[in-house]
């Protein structure tokens, strides 16, 4: 009888709740993470200072490293600084998306496990096997191990600007559209679907979609944070970003590449992209419901709401498939020309009510 089941690459600790940061030292002292307390902690120079002041007394053997920004250079500099300073049990990334991405990359480079302590919920990368960093060519995604532990203090999340929470909502909701693209690729192209990864990512998106609460409620933030963590693990399970990235993310990338100076946040663009992609695939009611939920949370559902004209949005959608060659989504499937995209957009705007 075959008894071998697969093991899921996942953090040994996931601690998501109000006040979680007060027990961070205890989490880090876990034998599997750092019994000696020798930790390299990466923080931002600005907002990180307050957290450092608060946490330093409980972490006397830790070294603190200020991270410049979210570029590949910053991540390499961080890794080099850690290598020069000494030996550590683990790297801790303490901050927003940029700090965690830099810390993930640096930890992989020096061969140490990473503890992600997220101070905002702007996207699903806080527990994913990918570090997104700016490089000379724009922006790159680098494969890294999944974090060994994830700590999210909902009291800290509440203090971050609300636009970060909104961005996380758009990114989580876009899972629903991404999974539909995956199913489409399976039907049309014979691509394999990883059912577990798809289930985790879809449930994360559906839970956020159907939660009646708002950005100010702990109950809602809990579900959103858990959803983003599970989405990251879903990506580890499938070994790529498929569970969380389809036409929605191609549209997001196209915004970033065509209008690098004017682009909105990751989640704003992914949420809008997801609502439009759902419409394109003929799921008009689901698209309208997604748009309604995005609106309720203060997210854009029309390009004008993030400062783009309809013509620019049509240009974005037309360009989107080139941003992720090889990924089959509703955009590649329909292969619409400019006029068809314009018509589809007009129908979308009419359906969701502008
Ligand atoms: Zn995303």
CSV table of N, CA, C and O and ligand atoms in Angstrom, one decimal, residues 122-125 167 170-172 174-175 231 235 244-245 248-249 252-253 266-267 270, ligand 1:
chain,number,residue,atom,x,y,z
A,122,UNK,N,0.6,44.5,2.6
A,122,UNK,CA,0.4,45.0,1.3
A,122,UNK,C,0.3,44.0,0.2
A,122,UNK,O,-0.2,44.2,-0.9
A,123,UNK,N,0.8,42.8,0.4
A,123,UNK,CA,0.7,41.8,-0.7
A,123,UNK,C,1.0,40.4,-0.1
A,123,UNK,O,1.3,40.2,1.1
A,124,UNK,N,0.9,39.4,-1.0
A,124,UNK,CA,1.0,38.0,-0.5
A,124,UNK,C,2.4,37.5,-0.4
A,124,UNK,O,2.6,36.3,-0.3
A,125,UNK,N,3.4,38.4,-0.5
A,125,UNK,CA,4.8,37.9,-0.6
A,125,UNK,C,5.4,37.7,0.8
A,125,UNK,O,6.5,37.3,0.9
A,167,UNK,N,-4.2,47.3,-0.3
A,167,UNK,CA,-3.4,46.6,-1.3
A,167,UNK,C,-3.5,45.1,-1.1
A,167,UNK,O,-3.6,44.3,-2.0
A,170,UNK,N,-6.7,43.6,-2.4
A,170,UNK,CA,-6.8,43.4,-3.8
A,170,UNK,C,-6.0,42.2,-4.2
A,170,UNK,O,-6.4,41.5,-5.1
A,171,UNK,N,-4.8,42.0,-3.6
A,171,UNK,CA,-3.9,40.9,-4.0
A,171,UNK,C,-4.6,39.6,-3.6
A,171,UNK,O,-4.6,38.6,-4.3
A,172,UNK,N,-5.3,39.5,-2.4
A,172,UNK,CA,-5.9,38.3,-2.0
A,172,UNK,C,-7.1,38.0,-2.9
A,172,UNK,O,-7.3,36.8,-3.3
A,174,UNK,N,-7.5,38.7,-5.9
A,174,UNK,CA,-7.1,38.4,-7.3
A,174,UNK,C,-6.8,36.9,-7.4
A,174,UNK,O,-6.8,36.3,-8.5
A,175,UNK,N,-6.6,36.2,-6.2
A,175,UNK,CA,-6.5,34.7,-6.3
A,175,UNK,C,-7.6,34.0,-7.0
A,175,UNK,O,-7.4,33.0,-7.7
A,231,UNK,N,-1.7,32.0,1.0
A,231,UNK,CA,-1.4,32.2,-0.4
A,231,UNK,C,0.1,32.0,-0.7
A,231,UNK,O,0.5,31.3,-1.7
A,235,UNK,N,1.9,29.0,-3.0
A,235,UNK,CA,2.9,29.1,-4.1
A,235,UNK,C,4.1,28.2,-3.8
A,235,UNK,O,4.7,27.7,-4.8
A,244,UNK,N,-1.6,32.4,-7.4
A,244,UNK,CA,-2.0,33.8,-7.1
A,244,UNK,C,-1.7,34.8,-8.2
A,244,UNK,O,-1.8,36.0,-8.0
A,245,UNK,N,-1.5,34.3,-9.4
A,245,UNK,CA,-1.1,35.2,-10.4
A,245,UNK,C,-1.6,34.7,-11.8
A,245,UNK,O,-1.1,33.7,-12.3
A,248,UNK,N,-4.9,38.9,-13.9
A,248,UNK,CA,-4.9,40.0,-12.9
A,248,UNK,C,-3.5,40.6,-12.7
A,248,UNK,O,-3.3,41.8,-12.7
A,249,UNK,N,-2.5,39.7,-12.6
A,249,UNK,CA,-1.1,40.1,-12.4
A,249,UNK,C,-0.4,40.6,-13.6
A,249,UNK,O,0.5,41.4,-13.6
A,252,UNK,N,-1.5,44.0,-13.8
A,252,UNK,CA,-0.7,44.8,-12.9
A,252,UNK,C,0.8,45.0,-13.4
A,252,UNK,O,1.3,46.2,-13.3
A,253,UNK,N,1.4,44.0,-13.9
A,253,UNK,CA,2.8,44.2,-14.4
A,253,UNK,C,2.8,45.2,-15.6
A,253,UNK,O,3.7,46.0,-15.7
A,266,UNK,N,0.4,47.6,-5.9
A,266,UNK,CA,0.3,46.2,-6.4
A,266,UNK,C,-1.2,45.7,-6.3
A,266,UNK,O,-1.8,45.3,-7.3
A,267,UNK,N,-1.7,45.8,-5.1
A,267,UNK,CA,-3.1,45.3,-4.8
A,267,UNK,C,-4.2,46.1,-5.5
A,267,UNK,O,-5.2,45.5,-5.9
A,270,UNK,N,-3.9,44.8,-9.1
A,270,UNK,CA,-4.4,43.4,-9.2
A,270,UNK,C,-5.9,43.2,-9.0
A,270,UNK,O,-6.5,42.4,-9.7
B,1,LIG,ZN1,0.3,39.7,-6.1
